[in-house]
């Protein structure tokens, strides 16, 4: 036996050896060589300059290449002990990307994993190091073979090893199939040198429930079987020995194992004990290590084949799917489905392995659908696996059979929950004849036995069943005959919760956003053949604000439609009738159905609000009706609707309601080209603060800062581009902070022109891609088409003509097919692009069509600019018509001046000045353009004013030109 002093010296020596090896770490990736001993990184042999912190961040990421490193860990590594904001980390990550040339010529090194951290995605290799023969001796032990393919558990092995050194007795706890045996075997192999080969593994999984654990352990260690007290013999044998004893799969013999482990821990101070169990042993000295699932992609992650592999669960899935010559290949197309599968399987390695083994036969998308329909608990795993690990059913059944009968009953009742539950919800649904203390004790027991997981990080604390456990428990619930009663109780609970929050003055729907899975499950049951439609109607009505908060408009439409169909048979209330028709009208509009059916639903709801005297409801509905009329291009009607709303608001004497209706009046006047009135209305509205107060908590199509964006547009049109830009940037920033996709999409669609008019293409591009993605994700068809049109316009401004023209033309065609009213303004942008690219005849046809369409519906907001675009088209025809072009420019100037639109007036003046310059009328052109330019008091760095100033310099008549309030000579 090794003396204690000698074993400590050996550990210190091993530690020094590990440090020496770490100091000589060398990593190769792409053209780079990173040498830790010299803290040096080279590109093709030339040193690369990095700050110490950037080097530390890179080292941490490279060491864990292919795995996600959390932002918290990176900050702790780089700024140990300091309180540092995330922005500092982002600055160094950006510097790293620039230094490595990340993205240049397709090279990829660093990937941002939304909501988690960063991942080094390039292939990393390490040159072989010479090692002394003595550093890798051969030990005699009884450990099972080292797992060849272990994914995502490297840190786990390190953590368990450190915990054993610090506490000497560690229990690895987790549900079946999570990989407890794999990690303790790996930890045993990692610690062989530290224990001089004295690592002993004893698997208890194949013993019976009444197995004599002390005798089994003694026999495994080679002690004679003649002792009547094997526990005492073990204590005596191990008293002075330095050893790591691993006891695997203790849950079914937990009492005997706990007693033995505690006795050995007390009797043998050099003994280290590592156990695995689905519940704690709960004895002296035990340190708990809860084995987490493998990290999986979050629900909203945008996955590609490259970044999906940063998640260990996906990496394991792919390895198992391709093992043995499987034909599966991870692609950008199937990466989202694979990520979804791994998330649905809760990151449990056994479940992932069993599922991945069948992906070649079904395909990833079909596997997702199979999980949706019924989680397959019978898929076979490896023939050589232990019986309890050959199928998911066997794994879960092993744990289920260890539960008491009351625990089995409560587990079945809790299986009705989807995505988790609060303690209050669990108690409400689980309790029948049991008292509250009994329910709490059973829930605690299910957590202790790893059948329920507990998330203490959420507020309030939430419990959750793994999907595989839930599917098994639901089968048991159905067999018991209680499934219908429990589902009814579940639906009633969430109906009551949503109605209670909906009645609060300052309702906070974020508190119930996590319950969406439960609400959806309750609605599904209510409208099924076995369900209760009366509860379903009430639940659908109460759920509408939650659907709007989560921007799930298409799904909202589905449930609301079913509820309206069931209204007559359930004798629903007027209030339910009202909110259901309101929601259906709104969702149809935002998802792209601009038809009379949507108008009918809104009008039906408006009648009901008038019937019950609900003034606030009338205000909201008039707002929605106004938006629908804007979408379909009924611009004369929108003004009448806004005035109707103002009249209702004035009778209520509610200043906020009055202000909201004056925002509608301002918007209406903008579309009609009445900009002076528009500014008067919006400034009156902004004198009443509080308009944004209830937007985030109610059923509304409004969005924060709508009034400010409306004013910003008027300011630009009237010649105040700097004020407009500042106001619209602040407004969009505030909208983004709400984290509400529908509101963001609506706000940007209205703010885009200000960014574009000023030539702020960077601001345009920063937001438009997000608008298109969010609109597509949430099925906002009209806003998606508008966003794609904006993207095309921005690309054209970047001189990316081919793709820009195709995208803009395609969007216009789609919007025209949906009867979108403001499509005429987009045709003007198309005409400008066609003129600039030498397609003057097509440009003229396009702008003439736009002008006819705009005049037909009184869309005068952009008419001055349309006349200017027509003049440009006439100049670029195959046979230019300069006299007609001059007439159109003059008409544009006159109309812009009449509307008070100095911004449009300048654009027209620049075009006319160029035309006159072409005809040799330079002095006349200079004087006309200067008369417009000199009326500006700001915005001299914006695109149009720069263009005007350069043109005045060209005309160069010597006339004075004022720049930024000063006089100068051109």
Coordinates of C-alpha atoms in Angstrom, one line a residue, residues 33-602:
X33 CA -0.6 28.3 -34.7
X34 CA -1.4 29.1 -31.1
X35 CA 1.4 28.3 -28.6
X36 CA 0.3 28.7 -25.0
X37 CA 3.9 28.4 -23.5
X38 CA 4.9 31.5 -25.4
X39 CA 1.4 33.1 -25.4
X40 CA 1.9 33.6 -29.1
X41 CA -0.3 33.2 -32.1
X42 CA 1.0 33.1 -35.7
X43 CA -0.6 33.3 -39.1
X44 CA 1.4 31.4 -41.7
X45 CA 4.5 31.9 -39.4
X46 CA 4.0 35.6 -38.9
X47 CA 3.0 36.8 -35.3
X48 CA -0.5 38.2 -34.8
X49 CA -1.0 41.0 -32.4
X50 CA -3.7 40.3 -29.8
X51 CA -4.4 41.9 -26.4
X52 CA -3.9 39.6 -23.3
X53 CA -7.7 39.5 -22.8
X54 CA -8.4 38.7 -26.5
X55 CA -5.7 35.9 -26.3
X56 CA -7.4 34.4 -23.1
X57 CA -10.8 34.5 -24.8
X58 CA -9.4 32.8 -27.9
X59 CA -7.6 30.1 -25.8
X60 CA -10.8 29.3 -23.8
X61 CA -12.8 28.9 -27.0
X62 CA -10.1 26.9 -28.9
X63 CA -9.7 24.5 -25.9
X64 CA -13.4 23.7 -26.2
X65 CA -13.7 23.9 -30.0
X66 CA -17.1 22.6 -31.2
X67 CA -18.7 23.3 -27.8
X68 CA -20.6 26.5 -26.7
X69 CA -18.7 28.5 -24.0
X70 CA -21.1 30.6 -22.0
X71 CA -20.6 34.4 -21.8
X72 CA -20.4 34.1 -18.0
X73 CA -17.5 31.6 -18.2
X74 CA -15.7 33.7 -20.7
X75 CA -16.0 36.8 -18.5
X76 CA -14.9 34.9 -15.5
X77 CA -11.9 33.6 -17.4
X78 CA -10.9 36.9 -18.8
X79 CA -11.7 39.2 -15.9
X80 CA -11.4 37.0 -12.8
X81 CA -13.1 38.5 -9.8
X82 CA -14.2 41.6 -11.6
X83 CA -17.7 42.8 -12.3
X84 CA -17.6 43.3 -16.0
X85 CA -20.5 44.1 -18.4
X86 CA -21.3 41.9 -21.5
X87 CA -20.4 44.8 -23.8
X88 CA -16.7 44.4 -22.9
X89 CA -16.8 40.8 -23.9
X90 CA -18.5 41.7 -27.2
X91 CA -15.8 44.3 -28.0
X92 CA -13.0 41.7 -27.6
X93 CA -15.0 39.1 -29.6
X94 CA -15.3 41.7 -32.4
X95 CA -11.6 42.4 -32.2
X96 CA -10.8 38.6 -32.4
X97 CA -13.1 38.2 -35.5
X98 CA -11.3 41.1 -37.2
X99 CA -7.8 39.7 -36.3
X100 CA -8.6 36.2 -37.5
X101 CA -10.3 37.4 -40.6
X102 CA -13.5 35.6 -39.6
X103 CA -15.8 35.7 -42.7
X104 CA -13.1 36.6 -45.2
X105 CA -13.3 34.3 -48.2
X106 CA -15.7 32.1 -46.4
X107 CA -13.4 31.3 -43.4
X108 CA -15.3 30.8 -40.2
X109 CA -13.9 30.7 -36.7
X110 CA -16.3 32.2 -34.2
X111 CA -20.0 31.6 -34.0
X112 CA -22.4 33.5 -31.8
X113 CA -25.0 31.1 -30.2
X114 CA -28.0 33.3 -29.4
X115 CA -28.8 33.4 -25.7
X116 CA -25.9 31.1 -24.7
X117 CA -22.4 32.3 -25.7
X118 CA -19.8 31.7 -28.3
X119 CA -18.4 28.6 -30.1
X120 CA -15.1 28.0 -32.0
X121 CA -16.3 26.3 -35.2
X122 CA -13.1 25.7 -37.1
X123 CA -11.3 22.4 -37.1
X124 CA -8.6 22.3 -34.4
X125 CA -5.6 19.9 -34.2
X126 CA -2.9 19.4 -31.7
X127 CA 0.6 18.3 -32.7
X128 CA 1.7 15.2 -30.9
X129 CA 3.9 15.9 -27.8
X130 CA 6.7 13.7 -26.6
X131 CA 5.9 12.1 -23.3
X132 CA 8.1 10.2 -20.9
X133 CA 7.2 6.6 -20.7
X134 CA 6.6 6.9 -16.9
X135 CA 3.7 9.3 -17.4
X136 CA 1.4 6.6 -18.9
X137 CA 1.9 3.4 -16.9
X138 CA -0.4 0.4 -17.3
X139 CA -2.6 -0.2 -14.3
X140 CA -4.6 -3.3 -13.4
X141 CA -8.2 -2.3 -12.6
X142 CA -11.7 -3.6 -13.2
X143 CA -13.2 -0.4 -14.9
X144 CA -15.3 -1.1 -17.9
X145 CA -13.7 0.0 -21.2
X146 CA -13.3 3.8 -21.6
X147 CA -16.3 5.1 -23.7
X148 CA -14.8 5.8 -27.1
X149 CA -17.3 8.4 -28.2
X150 CA -18.4 10.7 -25.4
X151 CA -19.8 14.1 -26.5
X152 CA -20.2 17.2 -24.5
X153 CA -19.1 15.8 -21.1
X154 CA -15.4 16.9 -20.9
X155 CA -16.2 19.6 -18.3
X156 CA -18.4 17.2 -16.4
X157 CA -15.5 14.8 -16.0
X158 CA -13.3 17.6 -14.7
X159 CA -16.0 18.9 -12.4
X160 CA -16.6 15.4 -10.9
X161 CA -12.8 14.9 -10.5
X162 CA -12.5 18.2 -8.7
X163 CA -15.5 17.4 -6.5
X164 CA -14.0 14.1 -5.5
X165 CA -10.7 15.8 -4.5
X166 CA -12.6 18.4 -2.4
X167 CA -15.3 16.2 -0.9
X168 CA -14.2 12.6 -1.2
X169 CA -17.8 11.3 -1.6
X170 CA -19.8 12.3 -4.6
X171 CA -23.1 11.1 -5.9
X172 CA -23.9 11.7 -9.5
X173 CA -27.7 12.2 -9.7
X174 CA -30.0 12.3 -12.8
X175 CA -32.8 10.6 -14.6
X176 CA -32.4 7.4 -16.5
X177 CA -30.5 7.6 -19.8
X178 CA -28.8 10.9 -19.0
X179 CA -25.4 9.2 -19.0
X180 CA -24.4 8.8 -15.3
X181 CA -22.6 5.5 -15.8
X182 CA -20.7 6.8 -18.8
X183 CA -19.4 9.9 -16.9
X184 CA -18.3 8.0 -13.8
X185 CA -16.5 5.4 -15.9
X186 CA -14.8 8.2 -17.8
X187 CA -13.9 9.9 -14.5
X188 CA -12.5 6.7 -13.2
X189 CA -10.2 6.4 -16.2
X190 CA -9.2 10.0 -15.8
X191 CA -8.2 9.4 -12.1
X192 CA -6.3 6.1 -12.6
X193 CA -2.9 7.8 -12.3
X194 CA -4.0 9.9 -9.3
X195 CA -5.0 6.7 -7.4
X196 CA -2.1 4.7 -8.7
X197 CA -4.5 2.4 -10.5
X198 CA -6.6 1.7 -7.3
X199 CA -10.0 2.4 -8.9
X200 CA -12.7 -0.2 -8.4
X201 CA -16.1 -0.3 -10.2
X202 CA -19.1 -2.2 -8.9
X203 CA -22.3 -2.1 -11.0
X204 CA -25.4 -2.8 -8.9
X205 CA -27.9 -2.4 -11.8
X206 CA -28.4 -6.1 -12.4
X207 CA -28.9 -7.1 -8.7
X208 CA -32.3 -7.6 -7.2
X209 CA -34.0 -5.1 -5.0
X210 CA -33.1 -7.1 -1.9
X211 CA -29.5 -7.7 -2.9
X212 CA -26.9 -7.9 0.0
X213 CA -24.9 -4.8 -1.1
X214 CA -22.1 -5.1 1.5
X215 CA -21.5 -8.8 0.5
X216 CA -21.5 -7.9 -3.2
X217 CA -18.9 -5.1 -2.7
X218 CA -16.8 -7.3 -0.4
X219 CA -16.8 -10.1 -3.0
X220 CA -15.9 -7.7 -5.8
X221 CA -12.9 -6.6 -3.8
X222 CA -11.8 -10.2 -3.2
X223 CA -12.6 -10.4 0.5
X224 CA -13.4 -13.9 1.7
X225 CA -17.1 -14.7 2.0
X226 CA -16.9 -16.3 5.4
X227 CA -17.6 -13.1 7.4
X228 CA -21.1 -12.7 8.9
X229 CA -20.6 -8.9 8.9
X230 CA -19.2 -7.9 5.5
X231 CA -19.6 -4.2 6.2
X232 CA -17.2 -4.4 9.1
X233 CA -14.8 -6.5 7.0
X234 CA -14.9 -3.8 4.3
X235 CA -14.3 -1.0 6.7
X236 CA -11.3 -2.8 8.2
X237 CA -10.0 -3.6 4.7
X238 CA -10.3 -0.1 3.4
X239 CA -9.3 1.8 6.6
X240 CA -5.8 2.7 5.4
X241 CA -6.1 2.3 1.7
X242 CA -6.2 5.1 -0.8
X243 CA -8.8 4.0 -3.4
X244 CA -11.6 5.3 -5.5
X245 CA -14.7 3.1 -5.1
X246 CA -17.4 3.5 -7.8
X247 CA -20.9 2.2 -6.9
X248 CA -23.1 2.5 -10.0
X249 CA -26.9 2.4 -10.2
X250 CA -27.8 2.5 -6.5
X251 CA -31.5 3.7 -6.7
X252 CA -33.1 0.3 -6.3
X253 CA -30.9 -0.7 -3.4
X254 CA -30.6 2.8 -2.0
X255 CA -31.1 2.0 1.7
X256 CA -28.4 -0.6 1.8
X257 CA -26.0 1.4 -0.4
X258 CA -26.5 4.5 1.7
X259 CA -25.8 2.8 4.9
X260 CA -22.6 1.1 3.5
X261 CA -21.3 4.3 1.8
X262 CA -21.7 6.3 5.0
X263 CA -19.9 3.7 7.1
X264 CA -17.0 3.4 4.7
X265 CA -16.7 7.2 4.4
X266 CA -16.4 7.5 8.2
X267 CA -14.1 4.5 8.7
X268 CA -11.6 5.0 5.7
X269 CA -10.2 8.5 5.5
X270 CA -8.2 7.8 2.3
X271 CA -11.2 6.2 0.5
X272 CA -13.0 8.2 -2.2
X273 CA -16.5 7.1 -3.1
X274 CA -18.3 7.9 -6.4
X275 CA -21.9 6.7 -6.7
X276 CA -24.6 7.1 -9.3
X277 CA -28.3 7.1 -8.5
X278 CA -31.6 8.5 -9.7
X279 CA -32.0 10.0 -6.2
X280 CA -29.7 11.1 -3.4
X281 CA -28.4 8.7 -0.8
X282 CA -28.9 11.4 1.8
X283 CA -26.1 10.4 4.2
X284 CA -23.1 12.1 5.9
X285 CA -20.4 13.4 3.7
X286 CA -22.3 13.1 0.4
X287 CA -21.7 15.8 -2.2
X288 CA -24.4 15.9 -4.9
X289 CA -23.5 16.4 -8.6
X290 CA -26.6 16.7 -10.7
X291 CA -25.8 15.6 -14.2
X292 CA -27.4 18.1 -16.6
X293 CA -28.7 17.2 -20.0
X294 CA -26.6 17.9 -23.1
X295 CA -27.1 21.5 -24.3
X296 CA -29.6 21.7 -27.1
X297 CA -30.4 24.6 -29.5
X298 CA -32.9 27.1 -28.1
X299 CA -36.3 27.2 -29.7
X300 CA -35.7 30.4 -31.7
X301 CA -32.1 29.6 -32.8
X302 CA -31.4 30.0 -36.5
X303 CA -29.5 26.8 -37.3
X304 CA -27.2 25.9 -40.1
X305 CA -25.2 22.7 -40.4
X306 CA -22.1 24.5 -39.1
X307 CA -23.5 26.2 -36.0
X308 CA -25.8 23.4 -35.0
X309 CA -22.8 21.2 -34.3
X310 CA -21.8 23.7 -31.6
X311 CA -24.5 22.0 -29.5
X312 CA -23.3 18.7 -27.9
X313 CA -26.8 17.1 -28.3
X314 CA -26.7 17.7 -32.1
X315 CA -23.1 16.5 -32.3
X316 CA -24.1 13.3 -30.5
X317 CA -27.2 12.9 -32.7
X318 CA -25.1 13.2 -35.9
X319 CA -22.4 10.8 -34.6
X320 CA -25.0 8.1 -33.8
X321 CA -27.0 8.7 -37.0
X322 CA -23.9 8.1 -39.1
X323 CA -22.4 5.3 -37.0
X324 CA -22.1 2.0 -38.8
X325 CA -22.2 3.6 -42.3
X326 CA -25.6 5.4 -41.8
X327 CA -26.6 7.5 -44.8
X328 CA -27.7 10.6 -42.8
X329 CA -26.0 13.9 -43.5
X330 CA -26.5 17.1 -41.5
X331 CA -27.4 19.9 -43.9
X332 CA -28.6 23.5 -43.6
X333 CA -32.0 22.2 -44.6
X334 CA -32.4 19.6 -41.9
X335 CA -30.4 21.3 -39.1
X336 CA -33.5 23.0 -37.6
X337 CA -35.3 19.7 -37.5
X338 CA -32.4 17.9 -35.8
X339 CA -32.1 20.8 -33.3
X340 CA -35.8 20.5 -32.6
X341 CA -35.5 16.7 -32.1
X342 CA -32.6 17.1 -29.6
X343 CA -34.5 19.8 -27.7
X344 CA -37.7 17.7 -27.6
X345 CA -35.7 14.8 -26.3
X346 CA -34.5 17.1 -23.4
X347 CA -30.8 16.6 -24.3
X348 CA -30.9 13.1 -22.7
X349 CA -28.1 11.1 -24.4
X350 CA -29.9 7.7 -24.4
X351 CA -33.1 9.2 -26.0
X352 CA -31.0 11.0 -28.6
X353 CA -29.0 7.8 -29.4
X354 CA -32.1 5.7 -29.8
X355 CA -33.8 8.3 -32.0
X356 CA -30.8 9.0 -34.1
X357 CA -30.5 5.3 -34.9
X358 CA -33.8 5.6 -36.9
X359 CA -33.3 8.9 -38.7
X360 CA -31.9 7.2 -41.8
X361 CA -35.2 5.3 -42.2
X362 CA -37.6 8.2 -41.6
X363 CA -35.8 11.5 -42.1
X364 CA -35.4 14.3 -39.6
X365 CA -38.7 16.1 -40.5
X366 CA -40.7 12.9 -40.2
X367 CA -39.1 12.1 -36.9
X368 CA -40.3 15.5 -35.5
X369 CA -43.8 14.6 -36.7
X370 CA -43.6 11.2 -35.0
X371 CA -42.6 12.9 -31.8
X372 CA -45.5 15.3 -32.1
X373 CA -47.9 12.4 -32.6
X374 CA -46.5 10.0 -30.0
X375 CA -43.1 9.7 -28.5
X376 CA -41.9 6.2 -29.6
X377 CA -40.8 4.5 -26.4
X378 CA -39.9 1.2 -28.0
X379 CA -37.2 2.0 -30.4
X380 CA -34.4 -0.5 -29.9
X381 CA -30.8 0.5 -29.0
X382 CA -27.6 -1.5 -28.9
X383 CA -27.9 -5.2 -28.4
X384 CA -25.0 -5.1 -25.9
X385 CA -26.6 -2.5 -23.8
X386 CA -28.0 -3.4 -20.3
X387 CA -31.7 -4.4 -20.6
X388 CA -32.9 -1.2 -18.9
X389 CA -31.1 0.9 -21.5
X390 CA -32.2 -1.0 -24.7
X391 CA -35.4 1.1 -25.1
X392 CA -36.7 4.3 -23.6
X393 CA -39.6 2.4 -22.1
X394 CA -37.3 0.1 -20.2
X395 CA -35.3 3.0 -18.9
X396 CA -38.4 4.9 -17.6
X397 CA -40.1 1.7 -16.4
X398 CA -37.0 1.0 -14.2
X399 CA -37.5 4.3 -12.4
X400 CA -41.4 4.1 -12.4
X401 CA -41.3 0.7 -10.7
X402 CA -39.3 2.2 -7.8
X403 CA -42.1 4.7 -7.1
X404 CA -44.8 4.2 -4.4
X405 CA -48.4 3.9 -5.6
X406 CA -49.3 7.6 -4.6
X407 CA -46.2 8.8 -6.4
X408 CA -47.3 6.9 -9.6
X409 CA -50.8 8.4 -9.4
X410 CA -49.5 12.0 -9.0
X411 CA -46.9 11.5 -11.7
X412 CA -49.7 10.5 -14.1
X413 CA -51.8 13.6 -13.2
X414 CA -48.8 15.8 -13.7
X415 CA -48.2 14.4 -17.2
X416 CA -51.1 16.6 -18.4
X417 CA -48.7 19.6 -18.2
X418 CA -46.6 20.6 -21.3
X419 CA -43.4 22.5 -21.0
X420 CA -43.5 22.8 -17.2
X421 CA -45.6 23.9 -14.3
X422 CA -45.5 26.1 -11.2
X423 CA -46.0 24.6 -7.8
X424 CA -49.4 26.2 -7.6
X425 CA -50.5 24.7 -10.9
X426 CA -49.1 21.3 -9.9
X427 CA -51.0 21.3 -6.6
X428 CA -54.2 22.4 -8.2
X429 CA -54.3 19.7 -10.8
X430 CA -52.6 16.8 -8.8
X431 CA -54.8 17.1 -5.7
X432 CA -58.0 15.1 -5.6
X433 CA -58.6 13.5 -2.2
X434 CA -55.1 14.1 -0.9
X435 CA -54.3 17.0 1.4
X436 CA -51.9 19.7 0.5
X437 CA -49.0 18.5 2.7
X438 CA -49.3 15.0 1.1
X439 CA -49.1 16.5 -2.4
X440 CA -46.1 18.6 -1.5
X441 CA -44.3 15.6 0.0
X442 CA -45.0 13.5 -3.2
X443 CA -43.8 16.3 -5.5
X444 CA -40.6 16.6 -3.4
X445 CA -40.2 12.8 -3.7
X446 CA -40.6 12.8 -7.5
X447 CA -37.9 15.6 -7.7
X448 CA -35.6 13.6 -5.5
X449 CA -36.0 10.5 -7.6
X450 CA -35.3 12.5 -10.9
X451 CA -38.8 11.9 -12.3
X452 CA -39.5 15.7 -12.0
X453 CA -36.9 18.3 -12.7
X454 CA -36.8 21.6 -10.7
X455 CA -35.7 24.9 -12.2
X456 CA -35.0 27.2 -9.3
X457 CA -33.6 29.9 -11.6
X458 CA -37.1 30.8 -12.8
X459 CA -39.5 33.0 -10.9
X460 CA -41.7 31.4 -9.7
X461 CA -39.9 28.0 -9.5
X462 CA -41.0 25.6 -12.2
X463 CA -41.2 21.8 -12.4
X464 CA -41.0 19.8 -15.6
X465 CA -41.3 16.2 -16.8
X466 CA -38.9 15.1 -19.6
X467 CA -41.0 14.4 -22.7
X468 CA -40.2 10.7 -22.6
X469 CA -41.2 10.4 -19.0
X470 CA -44.4 12.5 -19.7
X471 CA -45.3 10.2 -22.6
X472 CA -44.9 7.1 -20.5
X473 CA -46.9 8.7 -17.6
X474 CA -49.7 9.7 -19.9
X475 CA -50.1 6.1 -21.0
X476 CA -50.6 5.2 -17.3
X477 CA -53.1 8.1 -16.8
X478 CA -55.2 7.0 -19.8
X479 CA -55.2 3.4 -18.5
X480 CA -56.4 4.6 -15.1
X481 CA -59.5 6.2 -16.7
X482 CA -58.8 9.7 -15.1
X483 CA -57.4 11.4 -18.3
X484 CA -60.6 13.3 -19.1
X485 CA -61.1 14.6 -15.6
X486 CA -57.5 15.7 -15.2
X487 CA -57.5 17.4 -18.7
X488 CA -60.7 19.3 -17.7
X489 CA -59.1 20.4 -14.4
X490 CA -56.0 21.5 -16.3
X491 CA -58.0 23.6 -18.9
X492 CA -60.1 25.2 -16.1
X493 CA -57.0 26.2 -14.2
X494 CA -55.4 28.0 -17.1
X495 CA -58.7 29.6 -18.1
X496 CA -59.0 31.0 -14.6
X497 CA -55.4 32.1 -14.5
X498 CA -55.7 34.0 -17.8
X499 CA -59.0 35.6 -16.9
X500 CA -57.6 36.7 -13.6
X501 CA -54.6 38.4 -15.2
X502 CA -56.8 39.9 -17.9
X503 CA -59.0 41.6 -15.3
X504 CA -56.0 43.3 -13.6
X505 CA -55.5 47.0 -14.3
X506 CA -51.8 46.6 -15.0
X507 CA -51.7 43.1 -16.3
X508 CA -48.3 41.6 -16.9
X509 CA -48.6 38.8 -19.5
X510 CA -44.9 38.0 -19.3
X511 CA -45.8 36.1 -16.1
X512 CA -47.8 33.6 -18.1
X513 CA -45.7 33.5 -21.3
X514 CA -44.0 30.3 -20.1
X515 CA -47.5 28.7 -19.8
X516 CA -48.1 28.8 -23.6
X517 CA -47.5 25.1 -24.0
X518 CA -50.1 24.4 -21.4
X519 CA -52.6 26.8 -22.9
X520 CA -52.2 25.2 -26.3
X521 CA -52.6 21.7 -24.9
X522 CA -55.7 22.8 -23.0
X523 CA -57.2 24.3 -26.1
X524 CA -56.4 21.2 -28.1
X525 CA -58.2 19.0 -25.5
X526 CA -61.2 21.4 -25.3
X527 CA -61.9 21.3 -29.0
X528 CA -61.3 17.6 -29.4
X529 CA -64.0 15.0 -29.5
X530 CA -63.5 14.2 -25.8
X531 CA -63.2 17.9 -24.8
X532 CA -65.5 20.6 -23.3
X533 CA -66.2 23.4 -25.9
X534 CA -67.7 25.7 -23.3
X535 CA -64.4 25.8 -21.4
X536 CA -62.7 26.0 -24.8
X537 CA -64.6 29.2 -25.8
X538 CA -63.8 30.9 -22.6
X539 CA -60.1 29.8 -22.7
X540 CA -59.7 30.9 -26.3
X541 CA -61.1 34.4 -25.5
X542 CA -58.9 34.7 -22.4
X543 CA -55.8 33.5 -24.3
X544 CA -56.0 36.2 -27.1
X545 CA -53.8 38.8 -25.4
X546 CA -51.2 36.0 -24.8
X547 CA -51.2 35.0 -28.5
X548 CA -50.7 38.7 -29.5
X549 CA -47.9 39.2 -26.9
X550 CA -46.1 36.1 -28.4
X551 CA -46.9 37.3 -32.0
X552 CA -48.6 33.9 -32.8
X553 CA -51.3 35.4 -34.9
X554 CA -51.9 32.4 -37.3
X555 CA -52.4 30.1 -34.3
X556 CA -54.6 32.7 -32.6
X557 CA -56.8 32.8 -35.7
X558 CA -57.1 29.0 -35.6
X559 CA -58.4 28.8 -32.0
X560 CA -60.6 31.9 -32.3
X561 CA -62.2 30.5 -35.4
X562 CA -63.0 27.3 -33.6
X563 CA -64.4 29.3 -30.6
X564 CA -66.6 31.4 -32.8
X565 CA -68.0 28.3 -34.5
X566 CA -68.8 26.9 -31.0
X567 CA -70.4 30.1 -29.6
X568 CA -74.0 29.2 -30.4
X569 CA -73.9 25.7 -28.9
X570 CA -72.2 27.0 -25.7
X571 CA -74.3 30.2 -25.2
X572 CA -71.2 32.3 -25.0
X573 CA -71.3 35.8 -23.5
X574 CA -71.4 39.1 -25.4
X575 CA -67.9 39.8 -24.0
X576 CA -66.5 36.6 -25.4
X577 CA -68.3 37.3 -28.7
X578 CA -66.7 40.7 -28.8
X579 CA -63.1 39.7 -28.1
X580 CA -63.3 36.7 -30.5
X581 CA -64.5 38.8 -33.5
X582 CA -62.0 41.5 -32.7
X583 CA -59.1 39.1 -32.7
X584 CA -60.2 37.4 -35.9
X585 CA -60.5 40.6 -37.8
X586 CA -57.1 41.7 -36.5
X587 CA -55.3 38.4 -37.2
X588 CA -56.7 38.1 -40.7
X589 CA -55.5 41.5 -41.5
X590 CA -51.9 41.1 -40.3
X591 CA -51.6 37.6 -41.8
X592 CA -52.4 39.0 -45.2
X593 CA -56.2 38.5 -45.8
X594 CA -57.3 42.0 -46.8
X595 CA -60.9 41.2 -47.5
X596 CA -64.5 42.0 -46.5
X597 CA -64.5 39.1 -44.1
X598 CA -62.0 40.8 -41.9
X599 CA -64.0 44.1 -42.1
X600 CA -67.2 42.2 -41.2
X601 CA -65.6 40.8 -38.1
X602 CA -64.3 44.2 -37.0

